[in-house]
Short mmCIF file of C-alpha atoms in Angstrom, two decimals:
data_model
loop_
_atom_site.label_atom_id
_atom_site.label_comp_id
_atom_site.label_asym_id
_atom_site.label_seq_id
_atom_site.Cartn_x
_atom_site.Cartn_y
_atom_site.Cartn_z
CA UNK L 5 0.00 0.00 0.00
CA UNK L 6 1.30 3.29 -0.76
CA UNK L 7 1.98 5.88 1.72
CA UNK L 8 0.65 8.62 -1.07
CA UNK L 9 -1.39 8.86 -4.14
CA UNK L 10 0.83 9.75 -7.15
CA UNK L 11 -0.91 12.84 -9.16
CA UNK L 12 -1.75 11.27 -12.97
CA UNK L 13 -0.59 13.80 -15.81
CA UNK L 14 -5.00 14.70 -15.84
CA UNK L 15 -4.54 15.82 -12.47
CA UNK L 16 -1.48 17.46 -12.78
CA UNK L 17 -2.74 19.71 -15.79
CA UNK L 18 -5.63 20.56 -14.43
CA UNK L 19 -4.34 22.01 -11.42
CA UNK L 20 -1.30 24.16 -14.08
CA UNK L 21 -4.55 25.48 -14.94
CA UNK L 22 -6.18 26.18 -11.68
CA UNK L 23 -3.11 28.57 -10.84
CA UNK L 24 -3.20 29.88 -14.50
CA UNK L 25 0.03 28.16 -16.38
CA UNK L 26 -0.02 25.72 -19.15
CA UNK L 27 3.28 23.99 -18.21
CA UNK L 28 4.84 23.42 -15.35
CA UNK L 29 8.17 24.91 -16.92
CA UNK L 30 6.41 27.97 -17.95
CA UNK L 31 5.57 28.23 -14.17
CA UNK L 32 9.44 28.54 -13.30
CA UNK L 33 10.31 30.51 -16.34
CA UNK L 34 10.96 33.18 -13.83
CA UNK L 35 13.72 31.33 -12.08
CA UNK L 36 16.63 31.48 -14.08
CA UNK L 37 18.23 27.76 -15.77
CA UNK L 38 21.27 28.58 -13.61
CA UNK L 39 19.07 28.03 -10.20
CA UNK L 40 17.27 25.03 -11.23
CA UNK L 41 17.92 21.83 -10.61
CA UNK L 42 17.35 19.03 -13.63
CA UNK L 43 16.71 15.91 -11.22
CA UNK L 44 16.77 15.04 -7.47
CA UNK L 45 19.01 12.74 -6.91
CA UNK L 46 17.19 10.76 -4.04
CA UNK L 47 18.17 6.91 -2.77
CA UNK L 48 14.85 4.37 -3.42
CA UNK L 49 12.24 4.81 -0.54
CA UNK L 50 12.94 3.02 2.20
CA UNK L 51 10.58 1.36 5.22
CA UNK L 52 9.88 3.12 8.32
CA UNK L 53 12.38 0.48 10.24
CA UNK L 54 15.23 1.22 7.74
CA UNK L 55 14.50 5.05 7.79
CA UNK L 56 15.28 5.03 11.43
CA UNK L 57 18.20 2.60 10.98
CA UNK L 58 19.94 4.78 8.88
CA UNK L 59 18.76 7.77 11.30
CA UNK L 60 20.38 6.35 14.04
CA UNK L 61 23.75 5.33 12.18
CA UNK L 62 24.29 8.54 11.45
CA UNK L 63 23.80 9.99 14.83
CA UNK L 64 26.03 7.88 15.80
CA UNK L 65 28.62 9.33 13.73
CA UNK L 66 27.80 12.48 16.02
CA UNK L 67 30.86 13.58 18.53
CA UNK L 68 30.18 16.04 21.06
CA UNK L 69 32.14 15.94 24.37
CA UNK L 70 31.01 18.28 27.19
CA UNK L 71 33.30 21.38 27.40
CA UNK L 72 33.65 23.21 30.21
CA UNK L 73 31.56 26.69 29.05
CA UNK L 74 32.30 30.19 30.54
CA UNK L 75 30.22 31.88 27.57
CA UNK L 76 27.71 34.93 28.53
CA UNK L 77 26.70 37.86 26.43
CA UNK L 78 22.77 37.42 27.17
CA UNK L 79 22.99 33.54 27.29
CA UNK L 80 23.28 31.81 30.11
CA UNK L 81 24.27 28.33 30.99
CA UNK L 82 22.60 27.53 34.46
CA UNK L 83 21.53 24.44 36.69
CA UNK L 84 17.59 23.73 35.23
CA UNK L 85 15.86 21.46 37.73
CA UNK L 86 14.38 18.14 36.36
CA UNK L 87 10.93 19.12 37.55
CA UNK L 88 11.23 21.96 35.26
CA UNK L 89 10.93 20.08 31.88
CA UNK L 90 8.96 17.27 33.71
CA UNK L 91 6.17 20.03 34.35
CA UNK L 92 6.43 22.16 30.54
CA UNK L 93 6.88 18.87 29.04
CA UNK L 94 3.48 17.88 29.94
CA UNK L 95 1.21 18.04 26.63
CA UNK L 96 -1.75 20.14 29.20
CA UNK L 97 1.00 22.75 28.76
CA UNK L 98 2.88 21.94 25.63
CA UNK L 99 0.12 21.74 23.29
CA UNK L 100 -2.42 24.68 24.69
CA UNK L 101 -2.88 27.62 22.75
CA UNK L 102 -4.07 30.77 22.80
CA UNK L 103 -6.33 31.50 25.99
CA UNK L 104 -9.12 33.71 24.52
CA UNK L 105 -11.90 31.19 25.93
CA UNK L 106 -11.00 31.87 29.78
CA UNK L 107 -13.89 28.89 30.25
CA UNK L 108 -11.62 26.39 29.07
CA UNK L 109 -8.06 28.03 29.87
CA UNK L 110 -8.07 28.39 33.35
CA UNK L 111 -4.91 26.21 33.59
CA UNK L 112 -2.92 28.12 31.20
CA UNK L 113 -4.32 31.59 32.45
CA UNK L 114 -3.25 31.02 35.92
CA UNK L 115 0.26 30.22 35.83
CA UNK L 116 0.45 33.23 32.99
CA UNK L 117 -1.09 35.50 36.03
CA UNK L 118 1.37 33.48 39.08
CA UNK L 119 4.55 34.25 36.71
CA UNK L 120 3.86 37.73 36.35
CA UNK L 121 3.15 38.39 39.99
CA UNK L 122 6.81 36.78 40.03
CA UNK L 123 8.16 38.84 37.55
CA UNK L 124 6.27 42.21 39.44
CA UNK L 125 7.86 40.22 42.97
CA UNK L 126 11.57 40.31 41.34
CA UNK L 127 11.78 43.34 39.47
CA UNK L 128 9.75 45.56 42.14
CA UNK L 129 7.46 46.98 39.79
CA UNK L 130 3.39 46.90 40.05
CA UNK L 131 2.23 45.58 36.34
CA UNK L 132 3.75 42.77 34.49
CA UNK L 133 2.83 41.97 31.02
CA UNK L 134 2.89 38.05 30.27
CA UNK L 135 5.57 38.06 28.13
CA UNK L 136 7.34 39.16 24.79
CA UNK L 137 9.65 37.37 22.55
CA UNK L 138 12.73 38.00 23.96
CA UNK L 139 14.65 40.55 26.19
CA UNK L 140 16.09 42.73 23.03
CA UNK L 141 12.42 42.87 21.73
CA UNK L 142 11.15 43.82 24.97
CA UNK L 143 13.52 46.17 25.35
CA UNK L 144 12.54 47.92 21.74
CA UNK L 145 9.03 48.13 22.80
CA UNK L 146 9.68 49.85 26.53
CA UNK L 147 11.77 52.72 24.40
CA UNK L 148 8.54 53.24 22.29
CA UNK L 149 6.20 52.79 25.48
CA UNK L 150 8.04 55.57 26.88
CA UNK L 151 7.64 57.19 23.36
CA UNK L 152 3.78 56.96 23.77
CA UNK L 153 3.76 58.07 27.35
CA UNK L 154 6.18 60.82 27.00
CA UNK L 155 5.16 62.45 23.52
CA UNK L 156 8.96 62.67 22.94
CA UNK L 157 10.64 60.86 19.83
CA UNK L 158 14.37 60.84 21.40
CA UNK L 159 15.74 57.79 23.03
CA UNK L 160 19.13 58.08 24.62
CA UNK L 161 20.55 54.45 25.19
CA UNK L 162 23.97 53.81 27.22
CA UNK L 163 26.76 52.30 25.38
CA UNK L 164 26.77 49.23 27.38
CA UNK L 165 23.70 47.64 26.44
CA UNK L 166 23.93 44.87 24.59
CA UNK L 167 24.84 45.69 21.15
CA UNK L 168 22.50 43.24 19.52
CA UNK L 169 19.76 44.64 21.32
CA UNK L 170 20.53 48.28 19.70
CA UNK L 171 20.25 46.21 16.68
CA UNK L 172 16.74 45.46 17.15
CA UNK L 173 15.80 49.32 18.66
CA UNK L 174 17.23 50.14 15.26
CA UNK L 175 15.17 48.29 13.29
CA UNK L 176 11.98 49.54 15.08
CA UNK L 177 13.06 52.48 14.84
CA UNK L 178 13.36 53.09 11.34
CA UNK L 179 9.34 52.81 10.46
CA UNK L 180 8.56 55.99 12.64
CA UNK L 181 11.70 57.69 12.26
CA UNK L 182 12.49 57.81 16.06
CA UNK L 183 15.64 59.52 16.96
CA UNK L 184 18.20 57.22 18.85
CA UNK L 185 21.64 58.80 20.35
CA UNK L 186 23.77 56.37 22.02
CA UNK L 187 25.65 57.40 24.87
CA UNK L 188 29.55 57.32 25.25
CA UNK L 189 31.09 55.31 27.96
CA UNK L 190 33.83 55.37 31.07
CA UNK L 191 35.69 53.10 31.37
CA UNK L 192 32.84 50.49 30.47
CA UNK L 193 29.94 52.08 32.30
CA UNK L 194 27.77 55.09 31.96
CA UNK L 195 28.96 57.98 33.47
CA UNK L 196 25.47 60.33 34.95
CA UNK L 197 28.19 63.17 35.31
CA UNK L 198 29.47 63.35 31.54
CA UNK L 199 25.58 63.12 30.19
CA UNK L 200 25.44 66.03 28.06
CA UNK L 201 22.40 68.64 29.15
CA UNK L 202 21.65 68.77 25.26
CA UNK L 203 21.56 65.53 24.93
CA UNK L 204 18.67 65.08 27.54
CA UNK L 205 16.81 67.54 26.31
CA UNK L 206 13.62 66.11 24.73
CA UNK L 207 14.16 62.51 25.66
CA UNK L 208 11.52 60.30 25.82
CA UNK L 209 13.65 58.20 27.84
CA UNK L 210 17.26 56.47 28.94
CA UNK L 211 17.64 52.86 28.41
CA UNK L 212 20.52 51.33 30.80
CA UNK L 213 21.40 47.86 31.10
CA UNK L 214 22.41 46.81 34.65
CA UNK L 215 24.67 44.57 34.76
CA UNK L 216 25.21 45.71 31.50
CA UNK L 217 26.96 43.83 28.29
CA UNK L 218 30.26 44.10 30.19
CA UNK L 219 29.13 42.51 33.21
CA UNK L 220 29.55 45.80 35.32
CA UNK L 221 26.96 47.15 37.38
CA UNK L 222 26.25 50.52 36.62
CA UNK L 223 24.90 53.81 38.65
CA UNK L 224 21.08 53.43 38.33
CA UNK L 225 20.04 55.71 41.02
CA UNK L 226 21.88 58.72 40.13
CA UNK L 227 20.74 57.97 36.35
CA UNK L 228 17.29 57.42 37.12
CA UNK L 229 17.60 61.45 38.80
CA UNK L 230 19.24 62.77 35.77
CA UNK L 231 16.95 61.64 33.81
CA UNK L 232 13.70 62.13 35.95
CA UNK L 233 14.88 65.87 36.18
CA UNK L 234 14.71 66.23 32.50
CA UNK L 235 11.41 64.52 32.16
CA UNK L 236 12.24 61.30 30.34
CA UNK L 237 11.46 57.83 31.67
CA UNK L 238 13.97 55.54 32.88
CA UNK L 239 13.84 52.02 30.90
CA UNK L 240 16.19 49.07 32.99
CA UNK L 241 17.55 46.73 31.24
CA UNK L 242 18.01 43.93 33.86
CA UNK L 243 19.83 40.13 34.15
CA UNK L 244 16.81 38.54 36.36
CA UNK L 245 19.26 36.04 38.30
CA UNK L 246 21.42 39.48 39.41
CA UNK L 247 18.06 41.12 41.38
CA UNK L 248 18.72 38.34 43.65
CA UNK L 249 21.17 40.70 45.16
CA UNK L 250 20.58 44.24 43.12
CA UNK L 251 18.43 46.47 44.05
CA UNK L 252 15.11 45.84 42.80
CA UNK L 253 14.39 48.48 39.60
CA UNK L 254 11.38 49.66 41.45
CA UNK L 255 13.23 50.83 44.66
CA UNK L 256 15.55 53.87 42.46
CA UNK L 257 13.07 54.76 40.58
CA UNK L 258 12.97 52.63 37.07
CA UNK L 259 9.90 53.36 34.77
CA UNK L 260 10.07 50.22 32.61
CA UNK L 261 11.84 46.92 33.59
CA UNK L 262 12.95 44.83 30.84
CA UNK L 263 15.06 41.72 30.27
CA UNK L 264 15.46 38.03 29.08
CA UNK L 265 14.23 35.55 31.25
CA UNK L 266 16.56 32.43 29.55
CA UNK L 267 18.63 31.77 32.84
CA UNK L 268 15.75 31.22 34.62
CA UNK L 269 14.90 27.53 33.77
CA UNK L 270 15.19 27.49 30.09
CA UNK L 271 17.95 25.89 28.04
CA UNK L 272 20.30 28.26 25.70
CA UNK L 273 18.56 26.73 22.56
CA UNK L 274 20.84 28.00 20.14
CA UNK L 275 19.86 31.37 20.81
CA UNK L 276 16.29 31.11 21.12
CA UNK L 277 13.43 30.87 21.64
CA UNK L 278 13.70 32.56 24.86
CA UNK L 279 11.47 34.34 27.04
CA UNK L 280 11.61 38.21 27.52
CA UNK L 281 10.07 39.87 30.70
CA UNK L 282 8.44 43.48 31.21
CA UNK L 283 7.35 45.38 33.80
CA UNK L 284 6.13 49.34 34.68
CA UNK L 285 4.47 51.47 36.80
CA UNK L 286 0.82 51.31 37.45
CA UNK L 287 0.33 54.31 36.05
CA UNK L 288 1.79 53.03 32.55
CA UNK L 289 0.04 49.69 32.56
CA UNK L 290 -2.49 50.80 29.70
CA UNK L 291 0.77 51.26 27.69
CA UNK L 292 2.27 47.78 27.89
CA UNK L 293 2.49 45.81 24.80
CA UNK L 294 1.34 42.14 24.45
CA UNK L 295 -1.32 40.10 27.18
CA UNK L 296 -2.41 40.71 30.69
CA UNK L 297 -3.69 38.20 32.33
CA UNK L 298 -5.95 39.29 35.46
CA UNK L 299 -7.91 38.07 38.40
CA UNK L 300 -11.40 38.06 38.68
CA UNK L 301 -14.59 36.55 39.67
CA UNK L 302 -17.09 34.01 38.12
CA UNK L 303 -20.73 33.81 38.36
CA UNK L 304 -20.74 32.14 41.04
CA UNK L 305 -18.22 34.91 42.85
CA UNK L 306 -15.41 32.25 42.53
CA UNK L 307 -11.82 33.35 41.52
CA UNK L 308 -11.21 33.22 37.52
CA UNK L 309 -8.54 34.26 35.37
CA UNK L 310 -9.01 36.56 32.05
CA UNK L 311 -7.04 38.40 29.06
CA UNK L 312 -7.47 42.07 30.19
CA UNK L 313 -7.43 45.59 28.37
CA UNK L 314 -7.20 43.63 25.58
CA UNK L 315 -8.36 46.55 23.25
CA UNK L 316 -4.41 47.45 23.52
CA UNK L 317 -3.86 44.62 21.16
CA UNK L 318 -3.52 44.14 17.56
CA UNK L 319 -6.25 41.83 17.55
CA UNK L 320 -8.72 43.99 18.52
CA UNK L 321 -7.74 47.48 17.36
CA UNK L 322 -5.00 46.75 14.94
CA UNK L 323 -3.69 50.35 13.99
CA UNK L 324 -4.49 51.76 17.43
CA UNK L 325 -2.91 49.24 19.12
CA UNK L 326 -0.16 49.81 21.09
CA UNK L 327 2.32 47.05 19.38
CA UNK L 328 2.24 44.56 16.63
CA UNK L 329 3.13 42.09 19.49
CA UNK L 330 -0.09 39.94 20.48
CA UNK L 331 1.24 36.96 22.30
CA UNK L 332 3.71 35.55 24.60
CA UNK L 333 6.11 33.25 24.92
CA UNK L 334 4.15 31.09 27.00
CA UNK L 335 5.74 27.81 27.62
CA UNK L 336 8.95 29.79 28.33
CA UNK L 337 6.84 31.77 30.61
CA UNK L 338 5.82 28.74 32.04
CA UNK L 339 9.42 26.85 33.07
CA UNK L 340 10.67 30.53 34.81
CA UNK L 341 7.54 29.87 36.66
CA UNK L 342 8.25 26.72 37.79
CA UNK L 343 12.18 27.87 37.89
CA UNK L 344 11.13 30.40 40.55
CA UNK L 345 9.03 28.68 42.63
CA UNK L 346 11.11 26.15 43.32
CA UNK L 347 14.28 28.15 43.89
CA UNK L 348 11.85 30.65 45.76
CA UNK L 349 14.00 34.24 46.91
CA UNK L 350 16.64 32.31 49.02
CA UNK L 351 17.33 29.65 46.45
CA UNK L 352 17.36 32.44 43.76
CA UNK L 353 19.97 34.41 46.13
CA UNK L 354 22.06 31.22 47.12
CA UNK L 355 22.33 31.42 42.75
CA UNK L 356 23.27 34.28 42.56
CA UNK L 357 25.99 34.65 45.45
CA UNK L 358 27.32 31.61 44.52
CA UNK L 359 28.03 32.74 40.60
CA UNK L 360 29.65 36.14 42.39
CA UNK L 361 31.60 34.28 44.65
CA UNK L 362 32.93 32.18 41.85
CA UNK L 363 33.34 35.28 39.19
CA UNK L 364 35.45 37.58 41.29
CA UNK L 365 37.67 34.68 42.35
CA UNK L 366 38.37 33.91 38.91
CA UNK L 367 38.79 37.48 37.68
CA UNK L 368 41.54 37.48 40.30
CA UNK L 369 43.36 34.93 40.02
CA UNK L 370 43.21 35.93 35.43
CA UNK L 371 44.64 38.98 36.42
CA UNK L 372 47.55 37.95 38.03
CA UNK L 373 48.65 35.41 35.24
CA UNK L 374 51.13 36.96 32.96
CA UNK L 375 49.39 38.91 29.57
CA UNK L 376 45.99 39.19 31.40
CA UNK L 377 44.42 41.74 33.08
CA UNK L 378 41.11 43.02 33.61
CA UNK L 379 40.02 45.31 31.23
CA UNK L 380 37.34 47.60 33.89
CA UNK L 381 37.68 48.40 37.74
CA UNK L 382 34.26 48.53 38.27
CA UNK L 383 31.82 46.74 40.24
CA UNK L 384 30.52 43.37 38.50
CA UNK L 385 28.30 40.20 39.34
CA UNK L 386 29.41 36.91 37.16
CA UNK L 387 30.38 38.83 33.85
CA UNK L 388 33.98 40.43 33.52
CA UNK L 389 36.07 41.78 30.72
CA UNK L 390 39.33 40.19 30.09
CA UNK L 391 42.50 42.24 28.12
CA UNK L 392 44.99 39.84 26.44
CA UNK L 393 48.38 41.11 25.21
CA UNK L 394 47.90 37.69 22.86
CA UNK L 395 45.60 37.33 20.20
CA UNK L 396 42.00 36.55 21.57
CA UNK L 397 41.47 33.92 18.96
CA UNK L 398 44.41 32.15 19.71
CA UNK L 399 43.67 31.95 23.19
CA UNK L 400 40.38 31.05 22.89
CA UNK L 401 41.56 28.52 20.72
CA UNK L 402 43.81 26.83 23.02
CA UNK L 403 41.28 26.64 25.43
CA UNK L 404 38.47 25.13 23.26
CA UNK L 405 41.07 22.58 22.31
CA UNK L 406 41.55 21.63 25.89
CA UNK L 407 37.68 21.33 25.88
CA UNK L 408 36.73 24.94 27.50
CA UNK L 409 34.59 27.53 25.86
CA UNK L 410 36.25 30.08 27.50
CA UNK L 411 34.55 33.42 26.42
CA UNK L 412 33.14 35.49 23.80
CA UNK L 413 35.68 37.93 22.10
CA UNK L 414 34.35 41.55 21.88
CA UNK L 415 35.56 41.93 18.39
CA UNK L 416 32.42 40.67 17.37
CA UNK L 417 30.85 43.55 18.16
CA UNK L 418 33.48 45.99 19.16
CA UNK L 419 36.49 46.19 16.42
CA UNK L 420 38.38 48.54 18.85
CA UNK L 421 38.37 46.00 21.90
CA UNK L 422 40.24 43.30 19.59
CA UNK L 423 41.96 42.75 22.47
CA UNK L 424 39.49 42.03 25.06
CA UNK L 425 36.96 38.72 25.46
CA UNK L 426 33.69 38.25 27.96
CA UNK L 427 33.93 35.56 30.97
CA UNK L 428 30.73 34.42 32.43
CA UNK L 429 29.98 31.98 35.81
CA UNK L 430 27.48 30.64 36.71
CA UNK L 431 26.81 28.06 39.27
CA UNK L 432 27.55 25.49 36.91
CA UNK L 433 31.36 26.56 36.65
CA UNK L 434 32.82 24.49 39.96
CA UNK L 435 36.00 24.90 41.65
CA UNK L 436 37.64 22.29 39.75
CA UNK L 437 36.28 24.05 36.14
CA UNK L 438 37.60 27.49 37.46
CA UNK L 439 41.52 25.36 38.24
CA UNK L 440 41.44 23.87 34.88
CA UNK L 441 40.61 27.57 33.08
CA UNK L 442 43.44 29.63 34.93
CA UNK L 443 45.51 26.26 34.30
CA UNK L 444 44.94 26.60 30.59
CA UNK L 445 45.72 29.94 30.36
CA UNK L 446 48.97 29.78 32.92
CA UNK L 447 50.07 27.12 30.10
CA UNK L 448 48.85 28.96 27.44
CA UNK L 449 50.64 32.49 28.77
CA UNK L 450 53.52 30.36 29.45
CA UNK L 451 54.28 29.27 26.28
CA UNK L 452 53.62 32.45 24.50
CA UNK L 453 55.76 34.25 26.30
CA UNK L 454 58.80 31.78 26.03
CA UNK L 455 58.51 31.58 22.52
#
């Protein structure tokens, strides 16, 4: 029996003609001969059984050792609890959709409403949306949030945010013509002092990431003042796991609190998808982008969960709407839900202590190894900047060969800090990971500098 019923040359015609074509080459004649290929060269079908024989020969073929990873920049590698996947993987979560029948989503609309009562709990703010895409989205849509509330079109953003996140502000930024002056740096951070007073003038708002892309933790309560006293918004661009033992946003002052929720409980997934987080001020709440999930009664005066304001949304009022965005990233949502409720604040701070701990002991002992140093003095959590008198790649290099990821060089992003790669630890990076990192690099210093 055949898995499929071959189209005869009737059928075939008839549809050419359906879609208006009397051939199908005069259907391609737009693709030029050069592009097209004359025959598929495919094997003879095969079973199911012998599909997944061959399948599993060649992932056996497949060689990937575990390396020891100190890689950051936005992505995270962190300890994910087995009950995490255990509870997202269930197919209650994994296959719902869209909750716009409350009846029949209480499930889904209650653990949308308990994660962003976390998110509200971590960031001290009073509104949480349920989610965006990821943190650099999120971040584009607080700068035109505080567009919208403002009336402004300037948006100053520090140099240290994340310079793939400026990317995507960019990009949105190019369909209303928004004006968007990035800020000079300090030695790494944003300096509230050196802010020009024409540069503040008419600002919708100042973005800040804290810690920002270099791991350094920058002044948020003096720049919240600066730019409070010229009438702008402040917009914080936050690293969740760090609030552990930040200050929360809400306590100096933060308008908008942004970030990506990845470390908490989701895997690095090649970059995605992730999860990003946003939270304001009550006062802005009929501003925020995306779903709000709220808590009401039913008709029998029993709590129930709904979508709320939802006229913000594209679905309902298209060009008035506030953004395009109309959904969340819900099963993400979902695991930094169960992520955080199972760490709960002291597990979340015993997290975040211990990746400090770790960091600054590292950063230490880096800088005392001959050709290293440090490339900022300032005050970081688990993210540091180290300068190499040796070529980055070739240290990096050495390490991956001795089965350590051992940073991200800043060239990527920064030609003028060729010099200079990003450490990250976590609480994944032990003791005996941090040894065999300094070890590589004593070895890798040594040599170098002999020859």
């Amino acid at each position: 029996m055949h898995a499929y019923l071959p189209l005869s040359s009737v059928d075939r015609q008839a549809m050419l003609e359906e879609v208006g074509f009397t051939s199908f080459e005069e259907m391609i004649q737009h693709i030029p001969a050069s592009l097209r290929l004359q025959q598929l060269d495919l094997p003879p079908g095969k079973s199911e059984l012998e599909v997944q024989g061959t399948m599993r020969g060649w992932a056996a073929s497949n060689h990937t050792p575990d390396k020891l990873s100190f890689l950051g920049a936005g992505v995270y590698q962190r300890f994910i609890p087995a009950a995490v996947d255990a509870i997202v993987s269930r197919s209650e979560f994994y296959t719902a959709y869209t909750p716009y029948q409350p009846e029949v989503s209480q499930g889904t609309l209650q653990y949308t409403y308990e994660y962003q009562t976390l998110i509200c709990q971590l960031t001290g703010m009073d509104v949480s949306n349920a989610s965006l895409y990821d943190g650099s989205t999120a971040m584009a849509e607080a700068a035109f949030m505080a567009m919208r509330i403002t009336g402004r079109r300037k948006i100053l953003v520090a140099g240290s945010v994340h310079p793939e996140y400026l990317e995507v502000l960019n990009t949105y930024a190019r369909g209303p013509e928004a004006s968007i002056e990035v800020l000079p740096l300090t030695n790494g951070r944003l300096s509230h002092d050196q802010i020009r007073a024409e540069a503040l003038e008419g600002a919708a708002c100042l973005v800040v990431a804290c810690p920002n892309f270099f791991g350094l933790v920058e002044e948020m309560p003096q720049l919240s003042e600066t730019i409070h006293a010229a009438g702008g918004l402040l917009v914080a661009v936050v690293e969740p796991t760090s609030l552990a033992v930040l200050t929360p946003p809400g306590e100096y002052g933060a308008d908008i609190v942004v970030g990506d929720g990845q470390s908490l409980g989701n895997m690095s997934q090649f970059g995605g998808p992730h999860v990003g987080f946003m939270a304001c001020r009550s006062e802005h709440f009929r501003q925020l982008p995306g779903r709000i999930v709220g808590a009401t009664q039913d008709s029998r005066g029993e709590k129930a969960y709904t979508l709320t304001l939802q006229t913000r949304e594209q679905h309902i009022r298209r060009e008035k709407a506030t953004s395009n965005i109309c959904t969340n990233q819900a099963l993400c949502a979902l695991a930094v839900t169960v992520y955080l409720s199972l760490a709960g604040p002291q597990g979340l701070l015993s997290v975040a202590e211990l990746s400090a701990d770790r960091a600054h002991h590292l950063a230490q002992a880096i800088a005392e190894i001959p050709g290293f140093s440090l490339a900022f003095d300032g005050p970081f959590i688990n993210e540091f900047v180290v300068r190499s008198r040796f070529p980055v790649q070739q240290v990096l290099d050495h390490l991956q060969n001795q089965g350590i990821l051992g940073g991200v060089p800043l060239k990527t992003w920064f030609p003028d800090r060729e010099d200079c790669f990003l450490i990250a630890v976590t609480e994944i990076n032990d003791v005996e990971s941090l040894q065999r990192l300094m070890s590589a690099l004593t070895e890798f210093a040594t040599t170098s500098i002999t020859v």
